[in-house]
JSON list of C-alpha atoms in Angstrom, two decimals:
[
{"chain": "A", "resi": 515, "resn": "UNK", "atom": "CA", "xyz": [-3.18, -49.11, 7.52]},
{"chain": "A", "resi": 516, "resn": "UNK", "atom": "CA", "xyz": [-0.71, -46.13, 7.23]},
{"chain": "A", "resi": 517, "resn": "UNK", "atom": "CA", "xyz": [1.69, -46.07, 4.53]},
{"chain": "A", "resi": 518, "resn": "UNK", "atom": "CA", "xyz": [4.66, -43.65, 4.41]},
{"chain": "A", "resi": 519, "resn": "UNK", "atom": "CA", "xyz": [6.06, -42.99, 0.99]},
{"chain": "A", "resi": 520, "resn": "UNK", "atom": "CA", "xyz": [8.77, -40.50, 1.81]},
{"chain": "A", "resi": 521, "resn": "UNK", "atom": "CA", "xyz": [9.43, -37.49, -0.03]},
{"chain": "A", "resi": 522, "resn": "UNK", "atom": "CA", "xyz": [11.03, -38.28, -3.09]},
{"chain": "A", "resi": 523, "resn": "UNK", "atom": "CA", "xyz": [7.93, -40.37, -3.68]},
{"chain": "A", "resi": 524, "resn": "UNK", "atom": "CA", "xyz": [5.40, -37.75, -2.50]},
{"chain": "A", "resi": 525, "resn": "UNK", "atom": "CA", "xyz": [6.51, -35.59, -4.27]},
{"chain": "A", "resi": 526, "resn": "UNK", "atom": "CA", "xyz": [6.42, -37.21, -7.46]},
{"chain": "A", "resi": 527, "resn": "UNK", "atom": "CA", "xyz": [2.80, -38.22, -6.23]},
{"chain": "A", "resi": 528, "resn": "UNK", "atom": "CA", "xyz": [1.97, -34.53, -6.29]},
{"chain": "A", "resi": 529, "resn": "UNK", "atom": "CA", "xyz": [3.90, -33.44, -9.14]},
{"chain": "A", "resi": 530, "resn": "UNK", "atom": "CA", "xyz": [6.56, -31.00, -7.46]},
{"chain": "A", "resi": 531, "resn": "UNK", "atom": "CA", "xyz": [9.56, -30.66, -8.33]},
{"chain": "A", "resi": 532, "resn": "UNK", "atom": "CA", "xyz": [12.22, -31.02, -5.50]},
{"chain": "A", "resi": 533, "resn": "UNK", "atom": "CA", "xyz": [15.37, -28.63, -6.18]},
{"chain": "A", "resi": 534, "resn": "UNK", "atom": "CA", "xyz": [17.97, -27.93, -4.04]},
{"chain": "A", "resi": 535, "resn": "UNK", "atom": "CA", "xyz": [18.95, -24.54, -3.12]},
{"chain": "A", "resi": 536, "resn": "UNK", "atom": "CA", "xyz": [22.63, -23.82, -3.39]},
{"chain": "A", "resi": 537, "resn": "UNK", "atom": "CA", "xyz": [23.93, -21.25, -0.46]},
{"chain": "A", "resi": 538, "resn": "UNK", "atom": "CA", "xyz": [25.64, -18.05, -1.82]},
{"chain": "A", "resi": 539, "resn": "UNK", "atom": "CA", "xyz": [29.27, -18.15, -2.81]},
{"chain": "A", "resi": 540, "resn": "UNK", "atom": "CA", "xyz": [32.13, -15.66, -0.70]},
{"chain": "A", "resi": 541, "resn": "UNK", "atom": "CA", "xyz": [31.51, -12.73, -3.01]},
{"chain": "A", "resi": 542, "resn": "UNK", "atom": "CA", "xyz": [34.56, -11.85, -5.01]},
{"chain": "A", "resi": 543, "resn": "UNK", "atom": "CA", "xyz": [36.91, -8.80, -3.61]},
{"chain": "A", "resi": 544, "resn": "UNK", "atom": "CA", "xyz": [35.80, -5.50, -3.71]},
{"chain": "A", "resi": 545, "resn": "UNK", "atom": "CA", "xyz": [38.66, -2.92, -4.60]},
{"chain": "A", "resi": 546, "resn": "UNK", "atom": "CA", "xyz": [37.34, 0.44, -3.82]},
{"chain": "A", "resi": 547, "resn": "UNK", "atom": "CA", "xyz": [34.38, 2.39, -1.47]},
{"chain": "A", "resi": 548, "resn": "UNK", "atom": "CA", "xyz": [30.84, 2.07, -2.77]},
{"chain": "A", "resi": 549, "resn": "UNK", "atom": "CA", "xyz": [31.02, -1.47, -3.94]},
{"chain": "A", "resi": 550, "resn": "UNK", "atom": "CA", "xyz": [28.14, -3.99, -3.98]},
{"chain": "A", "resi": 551, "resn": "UNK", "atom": "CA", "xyz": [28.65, -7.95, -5.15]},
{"chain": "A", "resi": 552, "resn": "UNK", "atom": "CA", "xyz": [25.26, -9.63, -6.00]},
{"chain": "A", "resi": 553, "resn": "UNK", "atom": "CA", "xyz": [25.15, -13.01, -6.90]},
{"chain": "A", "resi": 554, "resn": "UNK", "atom": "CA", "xyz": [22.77, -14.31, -10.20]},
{"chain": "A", "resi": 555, "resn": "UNK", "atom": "CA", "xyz": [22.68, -18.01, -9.98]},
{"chain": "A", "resi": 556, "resn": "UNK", "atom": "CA", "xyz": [21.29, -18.11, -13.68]},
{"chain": "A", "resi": 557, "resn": "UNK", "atom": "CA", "xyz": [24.19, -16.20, -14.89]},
{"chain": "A", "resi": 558, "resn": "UNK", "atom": "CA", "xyz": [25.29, -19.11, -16.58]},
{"chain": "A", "resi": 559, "resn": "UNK", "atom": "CA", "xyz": [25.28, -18.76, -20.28]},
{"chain": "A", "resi": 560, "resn": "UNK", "atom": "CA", "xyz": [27.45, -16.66, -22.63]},
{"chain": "A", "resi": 561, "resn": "UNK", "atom": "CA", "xyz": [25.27, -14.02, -22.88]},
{"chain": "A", "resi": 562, "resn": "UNK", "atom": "CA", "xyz": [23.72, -14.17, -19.44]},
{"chain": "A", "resi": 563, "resn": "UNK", "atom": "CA", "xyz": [26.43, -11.41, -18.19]},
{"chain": "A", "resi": 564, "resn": "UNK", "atom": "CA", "xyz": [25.77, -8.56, -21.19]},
{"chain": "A", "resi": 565, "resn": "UNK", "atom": "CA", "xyz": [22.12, -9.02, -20.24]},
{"chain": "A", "resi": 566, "resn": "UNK", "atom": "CA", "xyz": [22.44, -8.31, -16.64]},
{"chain": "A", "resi": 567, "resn": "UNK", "atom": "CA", "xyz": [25.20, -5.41, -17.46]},
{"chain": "A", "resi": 568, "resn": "UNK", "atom": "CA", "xyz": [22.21, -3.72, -19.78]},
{"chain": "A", "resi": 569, "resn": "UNK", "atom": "CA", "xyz": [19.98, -4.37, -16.92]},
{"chain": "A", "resi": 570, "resn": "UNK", "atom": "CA", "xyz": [21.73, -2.46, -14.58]},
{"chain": "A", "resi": 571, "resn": "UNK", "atom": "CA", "xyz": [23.54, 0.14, -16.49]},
{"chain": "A", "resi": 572, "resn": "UNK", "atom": "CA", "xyz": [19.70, 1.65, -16.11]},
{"chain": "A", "resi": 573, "resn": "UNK", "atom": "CA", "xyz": [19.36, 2.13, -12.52]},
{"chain": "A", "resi": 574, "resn": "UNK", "atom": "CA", "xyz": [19.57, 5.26, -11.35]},
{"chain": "A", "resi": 575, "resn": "UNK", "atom": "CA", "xyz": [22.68, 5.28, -8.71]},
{"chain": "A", "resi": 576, "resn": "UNK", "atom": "CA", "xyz": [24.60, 2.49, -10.63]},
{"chain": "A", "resi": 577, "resn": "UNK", "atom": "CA", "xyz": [27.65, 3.60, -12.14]},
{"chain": "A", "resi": 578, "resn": "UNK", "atom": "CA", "xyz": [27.40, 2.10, -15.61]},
{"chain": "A", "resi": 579, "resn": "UNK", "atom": "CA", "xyz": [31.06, 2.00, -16.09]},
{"chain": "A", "resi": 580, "resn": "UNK", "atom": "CA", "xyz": [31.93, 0.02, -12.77]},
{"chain": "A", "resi": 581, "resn": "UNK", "atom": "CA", "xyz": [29.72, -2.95, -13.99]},
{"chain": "A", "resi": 582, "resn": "UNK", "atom": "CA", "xyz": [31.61, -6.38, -13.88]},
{"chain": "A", "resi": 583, "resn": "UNK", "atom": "CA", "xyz": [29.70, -9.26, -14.94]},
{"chain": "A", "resi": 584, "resn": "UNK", "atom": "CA", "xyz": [31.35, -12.81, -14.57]},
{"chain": "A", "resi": 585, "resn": "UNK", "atom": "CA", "xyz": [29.51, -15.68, -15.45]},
{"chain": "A", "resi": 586, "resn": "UNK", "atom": "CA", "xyz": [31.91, -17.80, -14.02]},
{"chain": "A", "resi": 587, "resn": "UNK", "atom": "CA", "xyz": [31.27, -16.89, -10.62]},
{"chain": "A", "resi": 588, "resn": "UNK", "atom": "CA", "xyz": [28.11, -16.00, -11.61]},
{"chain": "A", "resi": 589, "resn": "UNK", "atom": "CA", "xyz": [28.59, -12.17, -9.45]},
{"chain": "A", "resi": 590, "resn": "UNK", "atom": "CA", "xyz": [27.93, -8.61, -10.62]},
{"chain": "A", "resi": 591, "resn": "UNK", "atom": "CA", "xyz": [30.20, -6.06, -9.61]},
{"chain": "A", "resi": 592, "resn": "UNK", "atom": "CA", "xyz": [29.72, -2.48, -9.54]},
{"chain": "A", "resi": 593, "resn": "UNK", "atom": "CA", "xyz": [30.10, 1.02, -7.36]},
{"chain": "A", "resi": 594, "resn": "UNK", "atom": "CA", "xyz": [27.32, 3.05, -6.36]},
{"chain": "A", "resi": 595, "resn": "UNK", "atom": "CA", "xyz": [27.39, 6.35, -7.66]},
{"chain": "A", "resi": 596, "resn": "UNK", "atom": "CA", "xyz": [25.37, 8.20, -5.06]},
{"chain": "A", "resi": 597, "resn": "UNK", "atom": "CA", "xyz": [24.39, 6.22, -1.84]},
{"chain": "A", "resi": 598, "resn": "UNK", "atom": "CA", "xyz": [21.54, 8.41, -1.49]},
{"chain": "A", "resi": 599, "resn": "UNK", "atom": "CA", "xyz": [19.92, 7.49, -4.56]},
{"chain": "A", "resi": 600, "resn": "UNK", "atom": "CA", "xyz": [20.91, 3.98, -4.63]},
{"chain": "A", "resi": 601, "resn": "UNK", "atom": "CA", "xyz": [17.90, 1.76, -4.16]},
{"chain": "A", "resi": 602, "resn": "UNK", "atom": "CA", "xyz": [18.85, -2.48, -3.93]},
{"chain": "A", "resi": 603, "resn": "UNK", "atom": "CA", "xyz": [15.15, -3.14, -4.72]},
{"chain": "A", "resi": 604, "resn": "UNK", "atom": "CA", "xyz": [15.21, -1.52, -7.68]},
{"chain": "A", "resi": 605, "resn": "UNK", "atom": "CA", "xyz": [18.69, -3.36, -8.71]},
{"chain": "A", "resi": 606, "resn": "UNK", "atom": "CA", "xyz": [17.23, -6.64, -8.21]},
{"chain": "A", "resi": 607, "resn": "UNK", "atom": "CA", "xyz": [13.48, -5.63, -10.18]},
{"chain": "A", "resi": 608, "resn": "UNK", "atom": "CA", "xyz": [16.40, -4.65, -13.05]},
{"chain": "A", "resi": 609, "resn": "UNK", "atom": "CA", "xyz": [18.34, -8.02, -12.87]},
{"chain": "A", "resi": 610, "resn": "UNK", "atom": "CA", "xyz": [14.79, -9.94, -12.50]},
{"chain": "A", "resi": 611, "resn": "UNK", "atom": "CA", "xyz": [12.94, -8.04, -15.57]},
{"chain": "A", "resi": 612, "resn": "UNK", "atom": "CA", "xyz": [15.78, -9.32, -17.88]},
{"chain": "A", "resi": 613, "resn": "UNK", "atom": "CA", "xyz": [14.73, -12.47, -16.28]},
{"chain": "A", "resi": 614, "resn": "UNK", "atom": "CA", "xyz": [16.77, -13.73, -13.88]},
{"chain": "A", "resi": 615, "resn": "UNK", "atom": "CA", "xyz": [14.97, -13.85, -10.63]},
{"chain": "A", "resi": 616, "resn": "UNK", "atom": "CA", "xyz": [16.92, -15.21, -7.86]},
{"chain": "A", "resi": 617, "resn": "UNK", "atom": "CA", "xyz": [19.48, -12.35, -6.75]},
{"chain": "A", "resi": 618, "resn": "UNK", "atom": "CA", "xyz": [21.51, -11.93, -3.51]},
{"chain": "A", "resi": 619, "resn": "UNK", "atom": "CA", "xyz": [23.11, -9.20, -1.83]},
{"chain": "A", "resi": 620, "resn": "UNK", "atom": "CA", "xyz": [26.71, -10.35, -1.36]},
{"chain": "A", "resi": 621, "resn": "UNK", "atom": "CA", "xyz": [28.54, -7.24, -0.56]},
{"chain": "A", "resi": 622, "resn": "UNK", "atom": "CA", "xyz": [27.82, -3.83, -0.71]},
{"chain": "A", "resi": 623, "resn": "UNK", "atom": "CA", "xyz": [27.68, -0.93, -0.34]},
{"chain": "A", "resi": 624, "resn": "UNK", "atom": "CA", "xyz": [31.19, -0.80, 0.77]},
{"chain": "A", "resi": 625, "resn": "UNK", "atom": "CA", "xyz": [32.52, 1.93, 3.64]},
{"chain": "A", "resi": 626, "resn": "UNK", "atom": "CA", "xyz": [35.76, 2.14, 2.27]}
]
């Protein structure tokens, strides 16, 4: 006899967690060249967006000053100083080691 529990039911069997995964949001508007837009699901709390400004204020090719953190949208804004230093693994290692994980590459860098 074959029994068929169906997901939600296996897996509460096995003791997983089912989550869905939200698609990216249209990133907001870039207003100059050099832009990138990454999106931080987490971003959530008050002090989610200082966190991930810190974060990336200390990677090489970010232009501290350009950061824009909005938790409402929960995007990070910013323009890349030099495009030939500017690494987007080492962005999102910055954004995950103040421990928010899940990044992605919206926009950027921008042409114009």
């Amino acid at each position: 006899m074959s029994v068929w529990w169906g997901v939600p039911a296996a897996v509460a069997v096995v003791g997983v967690e089912a989550r869905s995964v939200e698609p990216p949001p249209r990133p907001v508007p870039t207003d100059g060249p050099n832009q990138v837009v990454i999106y931080v699901p987490a971003m959530t709390c008050a002090s989610c967006p200082e966190k991930v400004a810190a974060a990336l204020a200390r990677v090489t090719g970010v232009r501290a000053d350009s950061i824009q953190a909005d938790r409402r949208t929960r995007q990070v804004k910013f323009t890349v100083a030099d495009r030939a230093t500017f690494n987007v693994a080492k962005v999102r290692e910055a954004i995950a080691a103040a421990g928010y994980r899940r990044t992605d590459l919206l926009t950027g860098p921008t042409e114009r």
